[in-house]
CSV table of C-alpha atoms in Angstrom, one decimal:
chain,number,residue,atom,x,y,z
I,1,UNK,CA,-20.0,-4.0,12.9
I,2,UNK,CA,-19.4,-3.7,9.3
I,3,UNK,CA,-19.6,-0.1,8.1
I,4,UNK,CA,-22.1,1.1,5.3
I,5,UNK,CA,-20.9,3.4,2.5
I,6,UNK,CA,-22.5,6.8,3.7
I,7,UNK,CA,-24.0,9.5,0.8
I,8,UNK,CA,-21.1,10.7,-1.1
I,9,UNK,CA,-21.1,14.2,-2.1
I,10,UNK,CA,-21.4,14.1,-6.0
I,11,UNK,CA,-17.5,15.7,-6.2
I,12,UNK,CA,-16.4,13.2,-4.4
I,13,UNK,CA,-18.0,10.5,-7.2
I,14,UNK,CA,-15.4,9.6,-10.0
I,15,UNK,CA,-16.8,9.1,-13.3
I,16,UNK,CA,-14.8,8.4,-16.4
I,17,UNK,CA,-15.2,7.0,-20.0
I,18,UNK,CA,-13.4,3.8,-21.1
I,19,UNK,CA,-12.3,2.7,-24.9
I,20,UNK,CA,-13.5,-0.3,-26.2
I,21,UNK,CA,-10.2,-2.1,-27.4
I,22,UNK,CA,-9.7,-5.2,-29.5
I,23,UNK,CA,-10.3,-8.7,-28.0
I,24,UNK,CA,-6.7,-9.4,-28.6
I,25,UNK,CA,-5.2,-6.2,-26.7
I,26,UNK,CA,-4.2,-5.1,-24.0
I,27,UNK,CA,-4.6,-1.8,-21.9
I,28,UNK,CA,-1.6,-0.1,-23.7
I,29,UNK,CA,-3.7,-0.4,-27.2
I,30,UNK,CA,-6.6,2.2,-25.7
I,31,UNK,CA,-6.0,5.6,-25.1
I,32,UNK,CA,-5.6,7.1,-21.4
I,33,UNK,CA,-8.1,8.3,-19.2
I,34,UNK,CA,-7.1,10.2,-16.0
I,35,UNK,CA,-9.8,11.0,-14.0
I,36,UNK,CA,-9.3,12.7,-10.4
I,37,UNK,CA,-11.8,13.4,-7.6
I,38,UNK,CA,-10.8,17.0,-5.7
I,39,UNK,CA,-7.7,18.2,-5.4
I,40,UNK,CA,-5.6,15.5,-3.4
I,41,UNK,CA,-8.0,12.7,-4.2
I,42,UNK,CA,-8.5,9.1,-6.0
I,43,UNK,CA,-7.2,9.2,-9.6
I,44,UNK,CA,-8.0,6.4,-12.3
I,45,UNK,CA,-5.7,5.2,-15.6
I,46,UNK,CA,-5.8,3.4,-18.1
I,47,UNK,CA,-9.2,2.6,-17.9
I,48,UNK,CA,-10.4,0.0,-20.7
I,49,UNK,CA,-12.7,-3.1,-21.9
I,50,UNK,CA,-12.5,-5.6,-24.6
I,51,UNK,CA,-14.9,-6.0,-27.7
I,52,UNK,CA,-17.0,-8.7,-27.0
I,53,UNK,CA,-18.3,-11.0,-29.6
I,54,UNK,CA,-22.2,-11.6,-31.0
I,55,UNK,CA,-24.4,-12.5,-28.3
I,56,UNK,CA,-21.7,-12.5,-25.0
I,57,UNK,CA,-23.6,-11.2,-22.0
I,58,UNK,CA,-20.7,-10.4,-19.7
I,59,UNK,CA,-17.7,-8.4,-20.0
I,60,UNK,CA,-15.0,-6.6,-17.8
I,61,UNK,CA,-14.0,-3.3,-17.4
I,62,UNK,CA,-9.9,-2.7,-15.9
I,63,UNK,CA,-8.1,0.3,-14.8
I,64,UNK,CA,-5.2,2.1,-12.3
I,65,UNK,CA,-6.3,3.4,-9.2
I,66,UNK,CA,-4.2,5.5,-7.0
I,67,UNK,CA,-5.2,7.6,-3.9
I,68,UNK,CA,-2.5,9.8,-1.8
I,69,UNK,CA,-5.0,9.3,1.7
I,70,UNK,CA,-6.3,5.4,1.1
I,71,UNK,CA,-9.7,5.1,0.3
I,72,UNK,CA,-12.1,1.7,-0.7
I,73,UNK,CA,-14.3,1.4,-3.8
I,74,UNK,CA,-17.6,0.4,-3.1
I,75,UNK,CA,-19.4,0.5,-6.1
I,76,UNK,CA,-19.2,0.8,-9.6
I,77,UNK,CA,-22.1,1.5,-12.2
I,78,UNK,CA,-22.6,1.7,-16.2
I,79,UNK,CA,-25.8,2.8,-18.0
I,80,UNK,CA,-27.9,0.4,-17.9
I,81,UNK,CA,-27.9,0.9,-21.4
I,82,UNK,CA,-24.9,-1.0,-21.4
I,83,UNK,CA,-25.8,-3.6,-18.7
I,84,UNK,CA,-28.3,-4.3,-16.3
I,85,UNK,CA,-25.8,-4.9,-13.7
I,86,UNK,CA,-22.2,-3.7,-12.7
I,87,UNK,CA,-20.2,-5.6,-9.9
I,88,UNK,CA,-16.7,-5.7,-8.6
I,89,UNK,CA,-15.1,-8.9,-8.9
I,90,UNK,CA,-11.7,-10.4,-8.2
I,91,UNK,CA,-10.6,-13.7,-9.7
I,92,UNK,CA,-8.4,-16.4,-7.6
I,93,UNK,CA,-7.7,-20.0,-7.7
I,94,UNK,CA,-10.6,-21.9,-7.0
I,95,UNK,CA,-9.3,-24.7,-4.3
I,96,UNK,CA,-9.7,-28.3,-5.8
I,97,UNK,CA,-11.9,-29.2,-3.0
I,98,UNK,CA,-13.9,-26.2,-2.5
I,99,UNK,CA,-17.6,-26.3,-3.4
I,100,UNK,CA,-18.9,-24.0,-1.3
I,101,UNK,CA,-18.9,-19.8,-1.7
I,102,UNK,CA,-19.6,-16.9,0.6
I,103,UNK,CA,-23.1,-16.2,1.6
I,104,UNK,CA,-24.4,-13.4,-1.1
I,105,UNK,CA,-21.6,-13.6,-3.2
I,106,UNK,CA,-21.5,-14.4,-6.7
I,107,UNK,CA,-19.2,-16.7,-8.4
I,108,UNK,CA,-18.0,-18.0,-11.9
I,109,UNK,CA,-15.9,-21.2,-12.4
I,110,UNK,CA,-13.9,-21.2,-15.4
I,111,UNK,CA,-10.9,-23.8,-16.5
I,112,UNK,CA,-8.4,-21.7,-17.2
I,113,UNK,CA,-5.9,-22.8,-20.5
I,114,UNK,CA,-3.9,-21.5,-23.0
I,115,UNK,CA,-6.9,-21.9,-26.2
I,116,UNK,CA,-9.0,-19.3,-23.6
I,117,UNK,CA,-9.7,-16.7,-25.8
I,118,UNK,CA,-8.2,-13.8,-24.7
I,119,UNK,CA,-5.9,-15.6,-21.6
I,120,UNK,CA,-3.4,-13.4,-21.2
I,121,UNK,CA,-2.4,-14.1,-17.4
I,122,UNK,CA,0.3,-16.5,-17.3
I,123,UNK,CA,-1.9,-19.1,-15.5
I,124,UNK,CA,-2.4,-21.7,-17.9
I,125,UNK,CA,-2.0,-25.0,-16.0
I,126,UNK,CA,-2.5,-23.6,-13.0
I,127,UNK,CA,-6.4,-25.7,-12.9
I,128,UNK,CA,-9.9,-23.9,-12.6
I,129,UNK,CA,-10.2,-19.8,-11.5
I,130,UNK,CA,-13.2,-18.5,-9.7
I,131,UNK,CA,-14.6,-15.1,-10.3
I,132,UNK,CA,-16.7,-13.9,-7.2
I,133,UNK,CA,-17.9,-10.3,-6.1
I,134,UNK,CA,-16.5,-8.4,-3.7
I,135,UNK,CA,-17.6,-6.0,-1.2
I,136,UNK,CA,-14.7,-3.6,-2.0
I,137,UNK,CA,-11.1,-3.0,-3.2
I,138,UNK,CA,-8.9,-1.4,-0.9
I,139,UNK,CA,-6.6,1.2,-2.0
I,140,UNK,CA,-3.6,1.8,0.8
I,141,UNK,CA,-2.4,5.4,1.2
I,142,UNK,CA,0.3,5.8,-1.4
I,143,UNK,CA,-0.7,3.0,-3.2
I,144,UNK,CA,-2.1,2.0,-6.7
I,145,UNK,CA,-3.9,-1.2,-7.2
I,146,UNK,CA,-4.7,-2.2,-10.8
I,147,UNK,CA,-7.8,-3.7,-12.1
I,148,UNK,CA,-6.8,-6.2,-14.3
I,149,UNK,CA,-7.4,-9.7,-16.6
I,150,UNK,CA,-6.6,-12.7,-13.8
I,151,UNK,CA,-7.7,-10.3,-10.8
I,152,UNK,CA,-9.8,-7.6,-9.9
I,153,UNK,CA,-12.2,-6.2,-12.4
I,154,UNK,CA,-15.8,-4.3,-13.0
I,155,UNK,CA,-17.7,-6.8,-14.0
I,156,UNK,CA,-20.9,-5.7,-16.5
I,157,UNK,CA,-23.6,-8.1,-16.6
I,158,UNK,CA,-26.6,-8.9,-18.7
I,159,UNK,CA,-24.9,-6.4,-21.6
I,160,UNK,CA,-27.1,-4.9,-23.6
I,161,UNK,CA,-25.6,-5.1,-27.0
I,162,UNK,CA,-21.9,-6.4,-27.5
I,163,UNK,CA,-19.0,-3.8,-26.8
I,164,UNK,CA,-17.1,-2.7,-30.1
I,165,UNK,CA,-14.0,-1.5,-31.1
I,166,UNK,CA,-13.6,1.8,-30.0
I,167,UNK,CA,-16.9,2.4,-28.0
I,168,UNK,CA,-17.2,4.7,-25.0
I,169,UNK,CA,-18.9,3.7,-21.8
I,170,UNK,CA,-19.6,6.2,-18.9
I,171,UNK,CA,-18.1,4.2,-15.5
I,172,UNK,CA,-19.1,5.4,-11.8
I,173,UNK,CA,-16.9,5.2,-9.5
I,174,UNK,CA,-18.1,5.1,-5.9
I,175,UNK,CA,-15.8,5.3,-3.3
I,176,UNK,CA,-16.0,5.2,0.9
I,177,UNK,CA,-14.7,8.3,2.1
C-alpha cells in the first residue's frame, strides 16, 4: 500500500530562495544557498534557475540535496505568483518505441541536439528525452542527489512573468519524514 506524505510539522518544511542566473550558466555563476531543516536534517545547495526568455511558460529550478538519516521529497511549491504549478520531474531517454506513459503522470518529449538552447548535458545524439513527474526523489542516508539539467528538476509551470537575471524565488520544500 503506497504511503501518503503525513502533515509535516512547519520546522521540518525547507524553504529557501534561488538566483535567477543567465540562460547561458551554470549553477557555479549563482550565489549559494544553504538551507537546513533541524539540527541533523536535509540540507539544500546550490539552488538556482535560468532566465527565461519573452513569453516561455515553463522553467526549472536545480539544486544539492543531502540528508545524514535518508529522507524523500514529496513536494515542491513557488508562489503562485511565479507559477501556477510546481512539479518534480526527472528527465530520461524516451525509448524509440515507447508511446505510452504512466497513468497520472505528466510528460514532455523533446529532441535533444547540440543547437538546444541551453543543452548543456552531453547527450546530443543520443535521440529524443522525456520529462515526466515523479512522485518523489529519494535521498539515501549519507547521500546527496543533485537536481540538475538532463535529470531531476522542479519543474514551474504556467510562469507568471519570465524569470530574470538575478531574481529571487521563494521554493518549498516538502519532505516525507
Amino acid at each position: 500500500m503506497a504511503r501518503s506524505p503525513r502533515v509535516v510539522p512547519v520546522g521540518l518544511l525547507v524553504a529557501l530562495l534561488l538566483v535567477v542566473t543567465a540562460a547561458c550558466g551554470s549553477s557555479s555563476d549563482s550565489s549559494t544557498t544553504t538551507t537546513t531543516a533541524g539540527p541533523e536534517g536535509v540540507s539544500v545547495s546550490d539552488a538556482w534557475a535560468r532566465a527565461t526568455p519573452g513569453g516561455a511558460t515553463t522553467s526549472a529550478i536545480y539544486m544539492t540535496i543531502t540528508s545524514p538519516d535518508g529522507d524523500r521529497l514529496v513536494r515542491a511549491s513557488v508562489p503562485t505568483s511565479v507559477a501556477a504549478v510546481t512539479q518534480i520531474h526527472e528527465t530520461v531517454e524516451a525509448a524509440s518505441t515507447d508511446t505510452t506513459m504512466a497513468a497520472g503522470s505528466t510528460d514532455t518529449t523533446m529532441a535533444e541536439t547540440s543547437e538546444m538552447p541551453g543543452s548543456d548535458t552531453g547527450r546530443s545524439g543520443m535521440g529524443e528525452m522525456s520529462m515526466r513527474e515523479v512522485s518523489g526523489i529519494d535521498i539515501p542516508a549519507g547521500g546527496t542527489v543533485s537536481l540538475e539539467p538532463g535529470g531531476y528538476h522542479i519543474m514551474l509551470i504556467d510562469l507568471v512573468a519570465p524569470l530574470t537575471v538575478g531574481e529571487t524565488v521563494a521554493v518549498t520544500l516538502i519532505f516525507e519524514k
